[in-house]
Structure formats: C-alpha cells, structure tokens
Short mmCIF file of C-alpha atoms in Angstrom, two decimals:
data_model
loop_
_atom_site.label_atom_id
_atom_site.label_comp_id
_atom_site.label_asym_id
_atom_site.label_seq_id
_atom_site.Cartn_x
_atom_site.Cartn_y
_atom_site.Cartn_z
CA MET A 5 0.00 0.00 0.00
CA LYS A 6 1.36 3.41 -0.96
CA GLU A 7 1.35 6.54 1.16
CA ILE A 8 -1.06 8.31 -1.20
CA ASP A 9 -3.49 5.38 -0.94
CA ILE A 10 -3.47 5.25 2.85
CA ILE A 11 -3.86 9.04 3.15
CA GLN A 12 -6.84 8.90 0.80
CA GLN A 13 -8.36 6.10 2.87
CA ILE A 14 -7.84 8.07 6.09
CA LYS A 15 -9.69 11.00 4.54
CA SER A 16 -12.56 8.67 3.59
CA GLY A 17 -12.88 7.38 7.16
CA GLU A 18 -13.37 3.93 8.63
CA VAL A 19 -15.34 1.30 6.70
CA SER A 20 -16.08 -2.35 7.29
CA LYS A 21 -12.74 -3.49 5.86
CA VAL A 22 -10.51 -0.66 7.19
CA GLN A 23 -10.09 0.25 10.85
CA PHE A 24 -7.92 2.92 12.50
CA LYS A 25 -6.15 2.85 15.87
CA GLU A 26 -3.92 5.60 17.29
CA ARG A 27 -1.95 3.12 19.41
CA LEU A 28 -2.34 -0.50 20.56
CA LEU A 29 -3.47 0.21 24.12
CA ASP A 30 -5.74 -2.80 24.72
CA ASN A 31 -4.57 -6.17 23.42
CA TYR A 32 -7.98 -7.77 24.00
CA ASP A 33 -9.78 -5.10 21.97
CA ILE A 34 -7.31 -5.45 19.10
CA GLY A 35 -7.74 -9.23 19.25
CA CYS A 36 -11.50 -8.78 18.84
CA GLU A 37 -10.90 -6.64 15.75
CA LEU A 38 -8.69 -9.33 14.22
CA VAL A 39 -11.33 -11.97 15.00
CA ALA A 40 -14.03 -9.89 13.31
CA PHE A 41 -11.89 -9.41 10.20
CA SER A 42 -11.07 -13.13 10.03
CA ASN A 43 -14.75 -14.10 10.30
CA ALA A 44 -15.69 -11.64 7.54
CA ARG A 45 -13.90 -11.03 4.25
CA GLY A 46 -10.67 -9.88 5.84
CA GLY A 47 -9.57 -6.29 6.30
CA THR A 48 -6.87 -3.79 7.18
CA LEU A 49 -5.91 -2.29 10.55
CA VAL A 50 -3.96 0.99 10.39
CA VAL A 51 -2.07 2.01 13.52
CA GLY A 52 -1.07 5.65 13.87
CA VAL A 53 -4.41 7.30 13.07
CA LYS A 54 -6.89 8.77 15.53
CA ASP A 55 -10.02 6.77 14.78
CA LYS A 56 -12.40 9.44 16.13
CA ILE A 57 -11.21 12.35 14.01
CA GLY A 58 -9.08 10.69 11.32
CA SER A 59 -5.92 12.73 11.91
CA VAL A 60 -2.49 11.13 11.61
CA ASN A 61 -0.31 10.66 14.72
CA PRO A 62 2.77 8.88 13.31
CA LEU A 63 4.70 6.24 15.24
CA SER A 64 8.37 6.61 16.11
CA TYR A 65 10.92 4.01 15.07
CA LEU A 66 10.76 2.34 18.49
CA GLU A 67 6.95 2.37 18.49
CA VAL A 68 6.90 0.70 15.08
CA GLN A 69 9.03 -2.17 16.41
CA GLU A 70 6.87 -2.58 19.50
CA THR A 71 3.61 -2.40 17.51
CA THR A 72 4.78 -4.99 14.99
CA ASN A 73 5.75 -7.43 17.78
CA THR A 74 2.51 -6.80 19.65
CA LEU A 75 0.38 -7.52 16.58
CA GLY A 76 2.14 -10.86 16.10
CA ASN A 77 1.55 -11.80 19.74
CA ILE A 78 -2.12 -10.80 19.62
CA ALA A 79 -2.69 -12.81 16.44
CA SER A 80 -1.32 -15.95 18.08
CA GLU A 81 -2.58 -15.51 21.67
CA ASN A 82 -5.83 -13.51 21.45
CA VAL A 83 -7.30 -15.10 18.31
CA VAL A 84 -8.44 -18.76 18.37
CA PRO A 85 -7.44 -20.50 16.20
CA ALA A 86 -4.34 -18.39 15.67
CA ILE A 87 -3.94 -16.40 12.47
CA LEU A 88 -1.09 -14.86 10.50
CA VAL A 89 -0.98 -11.09 10.02
CA ASP A 90 0.85 -9.44 7.13
CA VAL A 91 2.39 -6.23 8.52
CA GLU A 92 3.97 -3.37 6.59
CA THR A 93 5.12 0.15 7.48
CA ILE A 94 4.43 3.29 5.49
CA SER A 95 6.54 6.42 5.94
CA VAL A 96 4.64 9.67 6.43
CA ASP A 97 5.63 13.11 7.62
CA GLY A 98 6.90 12.83 11.18
CA GLY A 99 7.24 9.05 11.36
CA SER A 100 5.50 5.91 10.15
CA LEU A 101 2.17 4.10 10.08
CA VAL A 102 1.86 0.36 10.73
CA VAL A 103 -0.60 -1.35 8.37
CA ALA A 104 -1.75 -4.88 9.25
CA HIS A 105 -3.51 -6.92 6.55
CA ILE A 106 -5.80 -9.69 7.83
CA LYS A 107 -7.02 -12.30 5.35
CA GLU A 108 -10.42 -13.93 5.46
CA GLY A 109 -10.09 -16.96 7.70
CA MET A 110 -10.16 -20.52 6.38
CA ASN A 111 -11.15 -22.07 9.71
CA LYS A 112 -14.23 -20.12 10.80
CA PRO A 113 -15.65 -19.34 13.24
CA TYR A 114 -12.76 -17.59 15.02
CA HIS A 115 -13.19 -16.37 18.59
CA ASP A 116 -11.26 -14.34 21.11
CA ASN A 117 -9.43 -15.84 24.08
CA ARG A 118 -12.63 -15.56 26.11
CA GLY A 119 -14.58 -17.71 23.65
CA ILE A 120 -16.61 -14.88 22.05
CA VAL A 121 -17.16 -14.86 18.28
CA TRP A 122 -17.05 -11.45 16.59
CA VAL A 123 -18.03 -10.32 13.08
CA LYS A 124 -17.91 -6.99 11.31
CA ASN A 125 -20.98 -4.80 11.53
CA GLY A 126 -20.32 -1.86 9.23
CA ALA A 127 -17.36 0.07 10.61
CA ASP A 128 -17.90 -1.59 14.00
CA LYS A 129 -18.13 -5.20 15.18
CA ARG A 130 -20.68 -7.32 17.03
CA LYS A 131 -20.89 -10.56 18.94
CA VAL A 132 -22.43 -13.67 17.39
CA PHE A 133 -24.71 -15.93 19.41
CA ASP A 134 -27.01 -17.37 16.72
CA ASN A 135 -26.24 -21.00 15.86
CA ALA A 136 -27.46 -20.51 12.29
CA GLU A 137 -24.93 -17.71 11.77
CA LEU A 138 -22.16 -19.85 13.21
CA ALA A 139 -23.20 -22.71 10.92
CA GLU A 140 -23.09 -20.36 7.94
CA MET A 141 -19.49 -19.43 8.80
CA MET A 142 -18.55 -23.11 9.00
CA THR A 143 -20.32 -23.77 5.69
CA ASP A 144 -18.52 -20.85 4.08
CA CYS A 145 -15.10 -22.30 4.83
CA GLY A 146 -16.06 -25.91 4.11
CA SER A 147 -15.97 -27.35 7.63
CA PHE A 148 -19.73 -28.02 7.69
CA SER A 149 -22.09 -29.24 4.96
CA PRO A 150 -25.69 -28.50 5.94
CA ASP A 151 -27.11 -30.46 3.00
CA GLU A 152 -25.52 -33.61 4.46
CA ALA A 153 -26.80 -32.96 7.98
CA GLY A 154 -29.44 -35.31 9.38
CA VAL A 155 -33.14 -34.48 9.65
CA ARG A 156 -34.20 -35.55 13.11
CA ASP A 157 -36.96 -38.20 13.34
CA ALA A 158 -37.43 -38.40 9.54
CA THR A 159 -37.33 -41.84 7.90
CA ILE A 160 -37.34 -43.14 4.34
CA LYS A 161 -41.13 -43.41 4.62
CA ASP A 162 -41.22 -39.59 4.62
CA LEU A 163 -39.74 -39.54 1.11
CA ASP A 164 -41.85 -39.67 -2.05
CA GLU A 165 -41.18 -42.87 -3.99
CA ASN A 166 -42.28 -41.43 -7.33
CA THR A 167 -39.85 -38.52 -7.05
CA ILE A 168 -37.06 -40.93 -6.10
CA LYS A 169 -37.93 -43.05 -9.14
CA THR A 170 -37.80 -39.97 -11.35
CA PHE A 171 -34.37 -39.14 -9.94
CA LEU A 172 -33.09 -42.68 -10.42
CA SER A 173 -34.52 -42.94 -13.95
CA ASN A 174 -32.59 -39.81 -14.93
CA LYS A 175 -29.38 -40.72 -13.11
CA PHE A 176 -29.33 -44.36 -14.25
CA GLU A 177 -31.23 -43.99 -17.52
CA LYS A 178 -28.99 -46.30 -19.58
CA VAL A 179 -29.18 -49.10 -17.00
CA LEU A 180 -32.97 -48.93 -16.74
CA VAL A 181 -33.42 -48.81 -20.53
CA ARG A 182 -31.40 -52.03 -20.82
CA LYS A 183 -33.63 -53.62 -18.18
CA GLY A 184 -36.79 -52.48 -19.95
CA LEU A 185 -37.90 -50.19 -17.11
CA VAL A 186 -39.20 -47.22 -19.07
CA GLY A 187 -42.58 -45.57 -19.60
CA ASP A 188 -45.51 -47.44 -18.04
CA ALA A 189 -43.24 -50.27 -16.90
CA LEU A 190 -41.23 -47.81 -14.80
CA CYS A 191 -44.34 -46.09 -13.46
CA GLU A 192 -45.90 -49.37 -12.35
CA ALA A 193 -42.69 -50.85 -10.88
CA SER A 194 -42.05 -50.53 -7.16
CA LEU A 195 -39.12 -48.51 -5.86
CA ASP A 196 -37.43 -51.70 -4.64
CA THR A 197 -37.76 -53.24 -8.13
CA VAL A 198 -36.17 -50.18 -9.73
CA CYS A 199 -33.33 -50.18 -7.18
CA SER A 200 -32.72 -53.90 -7.68
CA ALA A 201 -32.47 -53.33 -11.43
CA ILE A 202 -29.84 -50.63 -10.83
CA ALA A 203 -27.83 -52.60 -8.27
CA SER A 204 -28.56 -56.27 -7.77
CA GLY A 205 -29.72 -57.08 -4.26
CA HIS A 206 -30.43 -53.46 -3.34
CA ASN A 207 -33.79 -52.27 -2.11
CA GLY A 208 -34.76 -48.60 -1.81
CA GLU A 209 -33.18 -48.06 1.60
CA LYS A 210 -29.90 -49.78 0.77
CA LEU A 211 -29.43 -47.86 -2.48
CA MET A 212 -30.29 -44.57 -0.77
CA ARG A 213 -27.62 -45.33 1.82
CA ASN A 214 -25.06 -46.04 -0.88
CA LEU A 215 -25.98 -42.75 -2.59
CA ARG A 216 -25.42 -40.99 0.78
CA PHE A 217 -29.03 -39.80 1.12
CA ILE A 218 -29.23 -41.82 4.33
CA ARG A 219 -26.40 -41.26 6.80
CA PRO A 220 -24.52 -44.08 8.56
CA ASP A 221 -26.49 -43.24 11.73
CA GLY A 222 -29.74 -43.91 9.83
CA LYS A 223 -30.88 -40.28 9.58
CA ILE A 224 -32.29 -38.89 6.34
CA THR A 225 -30.07 -36.10 5.03
CA LEU A 226 -31.39 -32.61 4.52
CA ALA A 227 -30.61 -32.95 0.79
CA ALA A 228 -32.80 -36.06 0.57
CA MET A 229 -35.67 -34.26 2.28
CA LEU A 230 -35.35 -31.29 -0.08
CA LEU A 231 -35.18 -33.46 -3.19
CA PHE A 232 -37.64 -36.23 -2.34
CA GLY A 233 -39.69 -35.21 0.71
CA LYS A 234 -43.45 -35.80 0.68
CA TYR A 235 -44.12 -33.00 3.16
CA THR A 236 -40.75 -31.24 3.17
CA GLN A 237 -41.96 -28.21 5.12
CA ARG A 238 -43.11 -30.37 8.02
CA TRP A 239 -39.42 -30.97 8.72
CA LEU A 240 -37.92 -27.87 7.12
CA PRO A 241 -40.52 -25.09 7.38
CA ALA A 242 -38.18 -22.35 6.08
CA MET A 243 -37.32 -24.26 2.88
CA THR A 244 -40.16 -22.84 0.84
CA ALA A 245 -40.95 -19.87 -1.39
CA LYS A 246 -43.29 -16.88 -1.20
CA CYS A 247 -44.64 -15.79 -4.59
CA ILE A 248 -46.68 -12.60 -4.92
CA SER A 249 -47.67 -10.52 -7.95
CA PHE A 250 -48.27 -6.98 -6.68
CA VAL A 251 -50.39 -4.19 -8.08
CA GLY A 252 -47.94 -1.33 -8.61
CA ASN A 253 -44.24 -1.18 -7.83
CA ASN A 254 -44.13 -1.05 -4.04
CA LEU A 255 -43.29 -3.99 -1.80
CA GLY A 256 -45.45 -2.40 0.86
CA GLY A 257 -48.47 -2.37 -1.45
CA THR A 258 -51.76 -3.64 -0.06
CA GLN A 259 -53.09 -5.11 -3.30
CA PHE A 260 -51.96 -8.06 -5.37
CA ARG A 261 -53.02 -9.77 -8.56
CA ASP A 262 -51.91 -13.26 -7.66
CA LYS A 263 -50.40 -15.08 -4.73
CA VAL A 264 -49.26 -18.68 -4.34
CA ASN A 265 -50.83 -20.09 -1.19
CA ASP A 266 -48.43 -21.64 1.30
CA ALA A 267 -50.15 -25.02 0.96
CA ASP A 268 -49.68 -25.03 -2.82
CA ILE A 269 -45.93 -24.41 -2.70
CA GLU A 270 -45.28 -27.02 0.00
CA GLY A 271 -43.29 -29.95 -1.29
CA ASN A 272 -39.85 -30.91 -2.55
CA LEU A 273 -37.66 -28.81 -4.85
CA LEU A 274 -39.13 -30.25 -8.05
CA HIS A 275 -42.63 -29.33 -6.92
CA GLN A 276 -41.48 -25.88 -5.82
CA PHE A 277 -39.75 -25.29 -9.15
CA GLU A 278 -42.83 -26.24 -11.17
CA THR A 279 -45.10 -24.13 -8.96
CA ILE A 280 -42.83 -21.09 -9.31
CA MET A 281 -42.62 -21.47 -13.09
CA ASP A 282 -46.40 -21.80 -13.26
CA PHE A 283 -46.62 -18.57 -11.24
CA PHE A 284 -44.39 -16.81 -13.77
CA ASN A 285 -46.45 -18.16 -16.66
CA ARG A 286 -49.67 -16.89 -15.09
CA ASN A 287 -48.45 -13.41 -14.26
CA LEU A 288 -45.98 -12.38 -16.96
CA ARG A 289 -47.30 -11.26 -20.30
CA HIS A 290 -46.93 -13.34 -23.44
CA ILE A 291 -45.63 -11.46 -26.47
CA GLN A 292 -46.67 -12.40 -29.98
CA VAL A 293 -43.54 -13.05 -32.03
CA GLY A 294 -44.90 -14.43 -35.30
CA LYS A 295 -46.65 -12.57 -38.08
CA GLU A 296 -49.77 -14.69 -37.82
CA PHE A 297 -52.45 -13.53 -35.41
CA ASN A 298 -52.63 -16.98 -33.79
CA SER A 299 -48.88 -17.49 -33.57
CA GLN A 300 -47.70 -18.76 -30.21
CA GLY A 301 -46.49 -16.04 -27.84
CA VAL A 302 -43.39 -16.08 -25.65
CA LEU A 303 -42.92 -14.72 -22.15
CA GLU A 304 -41.81 -11.10 -21.92
CA ILE A 305 -38.85 -12.34 -19.82
CA PRO A 306 -37.13 -15.27 -21.60
CA TYR A 307 -38.24 -18.57 -20.13
CA ILE A 308 -34.69 -19.97 -20.07
CA SER A 309 -33.55 -17.06 -17.90
CA LEU A 310 -36.39 -17.56 -15.43
CA VAL A 311 -35.51 -21.26 -15.23
CA GLU A 312 -31.85 -20.53 -14.47
CA PHE A 313 -32.60 -17.85 -11.89
CA THR A 314 -35.22 -20.03 -10.17
CA VAL A 315 -33.01 -23.12 -10.03
CA ASN A 316 -30.12 -21.03 -8.66
CA ALA A 317 -32.34 -19.71 -5.89
CA LEU A 318 -33.57 -23.20 -4.97
CA VAL A 319 -30.23 -25.00 -5.08
CA HIS A 320 -27.75 -22.33 -3.96
CA ARG A 321 -29.73 -20.68 -1.18
CA SER A 322 -28.30 -20.73 2.34
CA LEU A 323 -29.62 -23.80 4.13
CA ASN A 324 -28.67 -22.25 7.46
CA ALA A 325 -30.86 -19.16 7.02
CA THR A 326 -34.35 -19.56 8.45
CA ALA A 327 -36.03 -17.56 5.70
CA PRO A 328 -37.93 -18.50 2.53
CA ILE A 329 -37.08 -17.63 -1.04
CA ARG A 330 -39.18 -14.62 -2.04
CA ILE A 331 -40.35 -13.96 -5.58
CA PHE A 332 -42.15 -10.70 -6.35
CA ILE A 333 -43.65 -9.52 -9.61
CA PHE A 334 -44.20 -5.77 -9.80
CA ASP A 335 -45.53 -3.74 -12.72
CA ASP A 336 -42.01 -2.64 -13.66
CA ARG A 337 -39.78 -5.49 -12.47
CA VAL A 338 -39.39 -9.02 -11.13
CA GLU A 339 -37.36 -9.68 -7.96
CA ILE A 340 -35.97 -13.03 -6.79
CA HIS A 341 -34.66 -12.94 -3.21
CA SER A 342 -32.48 -15.89 -2.21
CA PRO A 343 -31.50 -16.29 1.49
CA GLY A 344 -27.77 -15.90 2.10
CA THR A 345 -25.17 -13.75 0.40
CA LEU A 346 -22.84 -15.16 -2.25
CA PRO A 347 -20.70 -17.97 -0.78
CA ASN A 348 -16.96 -18.58 -0.76
CA GLY A 349 -16.02 -14.95 -1.30
CA LEU A 350 -17.77 -14.75 -4.67
CA THR A 351 -18.72 -11.33 -5.97
CA VAL A 352 -21.32 -10.16 -8.47
CA ASP A 353 -18.50 -9.64 -10.98
CA ASP A 354 -17.55 -13.30 -10.59
CA ILE A 355 -20.98 -14.75 -11.29
CA VAL A 356 -21.70 -12.62 -14.35
CA VAL A 357 -18.66 -14.13 -16.06
CA GLY A 358 -19.73 -17.67 -15.21
CA THR A 359 -17.68 -18.44 -12.09
CA SER A 360 -19.39 -21.25 -10.19
CA MET A 361 -18.62 -22.17 -6.57
CA PRO A 362 -21.68 -24.03 -5.25
CA ARG A 363 -22.64 -23.46 -1.63
CA ASN A 364 -24.44 -26.81 -1.19
CA MET A 365 -22.22 -29.21 -3.13
CA PHE A 366 -24.03 -32.49 -2.33
CA LEU A 367 -27.42 -31.00 -3.13
CA PHE A 368 -26.03 -29.31 -6.24
CA THR A 369 -24.54 -32.49 -7.73
CA ASN A 370 -27.75 -34.47 -7.21
CA ALA A 371 -30.43 -31.89 -8.04
CA ILE A 372 -29.13 -31.96 -11.63
CA HIS A 373 -31.08 -35.21 -12.07
CA LEU A 374 -34.38 -33.54 -11.14
CA LEU A 375 -34.12 -29.88 -12.09
CA PRO A 376 -33.29 -28.44 -15.54
CA TYR A 377 -29.70 -27.21 -15.31
CA THR A 378 -26.33 -28.51 -16.48
CA GLY A 379 -24.22 -27.91 -13.38
CA ALA A 380 -21.36 -26.63 -15.57
CA GLY A 381 -21.51 -23.02 -14.39
CA SER A 382 -22.92 -21.81 -17.71
CA GLY A 383 -26.47 -21.19 -16.53
CA MET A 384 -25.99 -17.56 -15.56
CA LEU A 385 -24.25 -16.85 -18.84
CA ARG A 386 -27.13 -18.40 -20.79
CA ALA A 387 -29.61 -16.33 -18.83
CA LEU A 388 -27.70 -13.10 -19.38
CA SER A 389 -27.22 -13.84 -23.08
CA GLU A 390 -30.92 -13.20 -23.59
CA GLY A 391 -30.26 -9.44 -23.46
CA MET A 392 -32.38 -8.59 -20.43
CA ASN A 393 -31.95 -5.58 -18.18
CA VAL A 394 -30.99 -7.46 -15.03
CA SER A 395 -29.05 -6.47 -11.91
CA PHE A 396 -27.65 -8.41 -8.96
CA THR A 397 -27.35 -7.29 -5.34
CA ASN A 398 -25.26 -9.11 -2.75
CA ASN A 399 -26.90 -7.63 0.35
CA ASP A 400 -24.90 -8.21 3.54
CA ARG A 401 -27.36 -6.19 5.62
CA THR A 402 -30.36 -8.40 4.83
CA ASN A 403 -28.25 -11.53 4.25
CA GLU A 404 -29.68 -12.27 0.82
CA PHE A 405 -28.80 -12.30 -2.85
CA VAL A 406 -31.31 -10.44 -5.02
CA ILE A 407 -31.87 -10.70 -8.77
CA THR A 408 -33.86 -7.81 -10.26
CA ILE A 409 -35.19 -8.11 -13.81
CA ASN A 410 -36.68 -4.97 -15.33
CA ARG A 411 -39.83 -5.47 -17.37
CA LEU A 412 -39.97 -3.64 -20.68
CA GLU A 413 -42.14 -0.56 -20.46
CA GLY A 414 -44.48 -1.84 -23.15
CA ASN A 415 -44.97 -5.07 -21.23
CA GLN A 416 -45.84 -3.58 -17.87
CA VAL A 417 -49.31 -4.05 -16.58
CA GLY A 418 -51.53 -1.06 -17.21
CA GLU A 419 -54.93 -0.06 -15.94
CA ASN A 420 -56.66 -1.36 -19.06
CA SER A 421 -54.54 -4.47 -19.56
CA ASN A 422 -55.87 -7.98 -19.68
CA GLN A 423 -54.49 -8.57 -16.20
CA ALA A 424 -56.77 -8.51 -13.19
CA THR A 425 -57.76 -5.00 -12.11
CA GLU A 426 -56.84 -3.48 -8.79
CA LYS A 427 -60.42 -3.44 -7.61
CA SER A 428 -60.95 -7.14 -8.22
CA ASN A 429 -57.84 -8.28 -6.40
CA GLN A 430 -57.89 -6.76 -2.93
CA VAL A 431 -55.78 -8.33 -0.22
CA ASN A 432 -58.99 -9.53 1.44
CA GLY A 433 -58.75 -12.37 -1.10
CA LYS A 434 -62.43 -12.35 -2.13
CA SER A 435 -61.52 -12.63 -5.79
CA ASN A 436 -58.15 -14.34 -5.45
CA GLN A 437 -59.61 -17.82 -5.55
CA VAL A 438 -59.25 -20.18 -8.52
CA ASN A 439 -62.04 -19.66 -11.06
CA ASP A 440 -64.35 -22.61 -10.65
CA ASN A 441 -66.80 -21.73 -13.41
CA LEU A 442 -65.60 -23.99 -16.18
CA ASP A 443 -67.57 -24.41 -19.39
CA THR A 444 -70.40 -26.89 -18.97
CA GLU A 445 -69.52 -28.40 -22.34
CA LEU A 446 -66.10 -29.79 -22.97
CA ARG A 447 -64.29 -28.79 -26.13
CA TYR A 448 -63.91 -31.49 -28.73
CA SER A 449 -62.20 -34.62 -27.45
CA GLY A 450 -61.30 -36.45 -30.61
CA THR A 451 -64.43 -36.11 -32.76
CA GLU A 452 -67.02 -36.28 -30.00
CA ARG A 453 -68.32 -33.30 -28.06
CA ILE A 454 -69.11 -34.21 -24.45
CA LYS A 455 -70.31 -32.42 -21.36
CA LEU A 456 -67.89 -31.62 -18.55
CA THR A 457 -68.81 -33.65 -15.49
CA ASN A 458 -68.33 -32.53 -11.91
CA LYS A 459 -65.49 -35.05 -11.60
CA GLN A 460 -63.76 -33.54 -14.64
CA LYS A 461 -64.23 -30.03 -13.25
CA ASP A 462 -62.60 -31.19 -10.03
CA ILE A 463 -59.64 -32.70 -11.90
CA VAL A 464 -59.05 -29.51 -13.89
CA ASN A 465 -59.21 -27.31 -10.78
CA PHE A 466 -57.00 -29.77 -8.88
CA CYS A 467 -54.36 -29.32 -11.61
CA THR A 468 -54.03 -25.58 -11.06
CA VAL A 469 -50.76 -26.79 -9.50
CA PRO A 470 -49.02 -29.42 -11.71
CA ARG A 471 -50.00 -32.93 -10.63
CA THR A 472 -48.77 -36.41 -11.49
CA ALA A 473 -51.13 -39.01 -12.92
CA GLU A 474 -50.95 -40.87 -9.62
CA GLU A 475 -51.98 -37.75 -7.69
CA ILE A 476 -54.94 -37.27 -10.02
CA MET A 477 -55.98 -40.91 -9.68
CA ASN A 478 -55.73 -40.69 -5.90
CA ARG A 479 -57.84 -37.53 -6.04
CA ILE A 480 -60.73 -39.33 -7.74
CA GLY A 481 -60.20 -42.54 -5.76
CA ILE A 482 -59.15 -45.06 -8.43
CA SER A 483 -55.98 -47.02 -9.15
CA ASN A 484 -53.17 -45.53 -11.21
CA GLN A 485 -53.47 -47.88 -14.17
CA SER A 486 -52.97 -47.09 -17.83
CA LYS A 487 -56.63 -47.63 -18.74
CA ASN A 488 -57.78 -45.29 -15.94
CA ARG A 489 -55.35 -42.59 -17.03
CA LYS A 490 -56.56 -42.83 -20.64
CA GLN A 491 -60.18 -42.64 -19.52
CA ASN A 492 -59.85 -39.71 -17.08
CA ILE A 493 -56.83 -37.65 -18.17
CA THR A 494 -56.43 -38.08 -21.92
CA PRO A 495 -59.84 -36.56 -22.86
CA LEU A 496 -59.07 -33.44 -20.80
CA VAL A 497 -55.68 -33.09 -22.51
CA GLU A 498 -57.14 -33.58 -25.98
CA ALA A 499 -59.88 -31.06 -25.24
CA GLY A 500 -57.33 -28.47 -24.12
CA TYR A 501 -58.29 -28.22 -20.46
CA LEU A 502 -55.11 -29.90 -19.24
CA GLU A 503 -51.61 -29.73 -20.69
CA MET A 504 -48.51 -31.83 -20.10
CA THR A 505 -45.51 -30.28 -18.40
CA ASN A 506 -43.31 -32.38 -20.73
CA PRO A 507 -45.34 -32.63 -23.95
CA GLU A 508 -42.38 -33.79 -26.07
CA HIS A 509 -42.16 -37.00 -24.01
CA PRO A 510 -45.72 -38.05 -23.12
CA ASN A 511 -44.57 -41.18 -21.28
CA ALA A 512 -41.80 -39.50 -19.29
CA SER A 513 -41.59 -40.72 -15.72
CA ASN A 514 -41.66 -37.14 -14.44
CA GLN A 515 -44.73 -36.18 -16.48
CA LYS A 516 -47.26 -33.93 -14.79
CA TYR A 517 -50.49 -32.28 -15.87
CA ARG A 518 -51.59 -28.72 -15.24
CA ARG A 519 -54.60 -26.62 -16.03
CA SER A 520 -54.27 -25.10 -19.49
CA LYS A 521 -53.91 -21.35 -19.79
CA LYS A 522 -55.79 -21.27 -23.11
#
C-alpha cells in the first residue's frame, strides 16, 4: 500500500474493511478486531491514526518495532485459532504508520481468548450468538455441509417414492433402458424393483444409503428431504418460497393480482420449481412473435432465464438461514430474493462471467437429475445472453442475494390491460380464488363433443398446481393404471383443459399435468 493510498483512505474514514487505531493500548480489543476481520472477508488495521477524528499521529521508530511485535503476539494468543498477520510500514511526515492486513479466515468461526465470536458490523463489530450464523461461517469455509446434515426423526417413509424413481430414472437412464424399465413399466414398478435393477440385491433403503441420502447413523439427510420429501416443510418449514404478484411497484403495497398459497408451494424442490414457473407463466405477459395472429407467444422475460434464476435460488440458497425464497412480480420489475449472500467470497463480478462455486455441493450435484440445469456453471451466462436488463445485489445487511429483472415498459401491466384489475384483487382475497366456473360443455375430445362432469371439473381445478397421474388418480379414488389414465386424463388433454408439463415426451416418468392457460 502506498502513502497516497493510505492518506486517501484516512480522509474517507473507517469502513467495514478498514479500521484505525492511534496506538495499541488494549490487546484484547485489538484481538477482537482481528477476529471480526477473520470471520468476515478480511480487512486492514492501520495504527497511527486517531479513529475518532481521522488525523495522523505517526509512530516513532521504536513504536513501530513494539507495535509490529505486539500484533504478532495478539494474532497468536488472542485469536483462536491463531492467524497470521501481514504487517507493513508506510513512511509519512513525522514518522511511520503500521498497516496490518488480515485475510479472510479458512477455519471459521474464530473467537477471542474468552470464547466470544465477533463479526464486522459496518465500521464496528458485534458478537455472534445465533447457531445458524455460526453454521453459515462453518459452511462458508467448508468445515460443515448442511445439506448432508441429518433431519431428526425423519425416515425413508417420509420420502416420495415417485420422485425418487424420477431421480433414479434420470441418473441411471442407460441401465434402466437395458432392463426395460421405461414408460408405463417404470411407473408401475415398485421402488425396490427399480433399485434392484440398478444394483442387484439393493432395495430402496440400501441404495439410498449407498448414494449418501441416508447417513450411517440412519438419519435422512437434509438434501434427501429437499429433493424427495413428501411433506418437506413439516421438517424444514423455512425451505419454501413466497410468490406474490403486486399491483404497482411497491413492496409495501396492499393489493396483489396473484399469490401462491403456502399449501400449494409445499413440497420438494421439483414441486417448488414447477409451482414457481407456473406462477411466472400466469403473471408475466406473453408477447406475440410471429406474423400470424394466432402465432404462439413467448414470455416477456425469456423462459430460459427464469428457469436458471429459479433453479439457482432453490439449489444455492443458504440452508442455514431460516427464511424462505421470495419472488415478487411488480408492474415494472421481477425480484428473486435468495437467502444468504454469495458464498466462498464470490462477488457479483464473478458470477456474471460464469464463475461457479456451489454453496451446497451435495445437493447441487444431485439436483441436476431432477431440475433443468447442467451444473457446468454456464447457466448464468445463458440467462444473461438473452439481453435482459438485469441487476444483482449481494446484500450483507439483509443476508440475501437479489436478482432484479426490469420489465420492458411496453410489457408492464396497465390499468386497461388484460391482467386482473386493482379493484378485483384486494388483499382480502375475495376474488383471489381459482375460477371454478368452467364451461359446462367440454371442447372437442377427438371427434365427439361431451359435457364436462363434476369429476372432470374437479380434476381440472385440482391441476391448477401441476399434478402427477398418480396424484390425479388418488384424487378421484381409483388405481393408477394405464386404462384409468386414458379414460380420465387423456380426454381433458385432448380437449385443451389440461396440458402436459413435458409434452415432447408423453410417457416420461416425471410427467405432470396442469390446467391449461388457453
């Protein structure tokens, strides 16, 4: 550091990464500063500056020697575990300044010699007592993996077999194709049968143990509950998402156009992803891109970008933070709030050039077999290549990473748009319910025009959130057999009341059906 740089910094005053001390009068206090720097992103301590008024009081030659020795002793005796401090001297008029550079620690959390953990809080520091914050420090430096932690009292019976089968069919696709377990055969096979086909002699529990979803102590891992849980929020209530489409541009607004109910978003990551994407499809405008009047429209914000941003929020969120993902649609922008700041010292500049350092490595490497992303670090680049006006905020104060996507002015919701009006969507929720008034006559199913029965109305309304064939069959109380699916689901698809989430592969094991937006 040069003299001109340090003088400029002194004029600017103390900040979170630069602290001033006139002299080292209290070893314990200095030790606390070093602890706080080590637990944060590192920092610089300048000795020879009055921290209250920012004026320079240079050290003599003897004071420089004493200060340098004292800093070394404090770093080894007052910081636990001990750290190394890089010390340099800078000559100024009348003497010298001692500048100590403290790197971000690799063995967090650090504490003082009284056992107290300190972190930076702006230009000051504060004590840490929250276990979640301590866990986040340990996660940040790789000494703790929350996605591999056990979920107390949960068993394999709390995991959804169909989702596990979907995961296994994607991960071991070649093996299962050779064994003939595809399409209906895979759907109708038991989990144990599928696992035995993958690894001879393995049932569901044994294979899940070998894949590290069940720990040696028998506990279900947090990653397994997130990926496969039947009722994930029963065990992990904060691992959910809040989705609201507001009237206007103010987070404090009292009116909304659409809101995903808590009960509808509850479920594993695949269910959450599909529910969030359905929310985007309902509330973002579709733009006509072809010359023909009936040409298919595309979302005003590219679908591929929304997929990448949503998957990143679900997979890379802090698992130690007890807060949900929040997704807001305003008239002029879309915001995606993911709990936890960027991990491993990443910056916004890093991620926009494709640098990938996953926070939850075990979850990250397995979610690729359920969620649509490559895991190669190219997702953010693909999203940004769509030419959107997007910004990223790494907010230390609120402990979250925020993606803000500006909506084009011509695509914003206006008073006379085809979106719901302010008056009809008050927060009292009177008109926020799913429209139950379906046509009494079904559109053409094949060549025959039939009336829509109450059971069919119930199926269509049930599929406001994407549902599997088995969920639909359970809803109407019959077995999930091929003939029952053809009789109860196919006519609704052909008539345009339901649509497949994966229309290119009708027999895909992860196929779901949702209410059509036509």
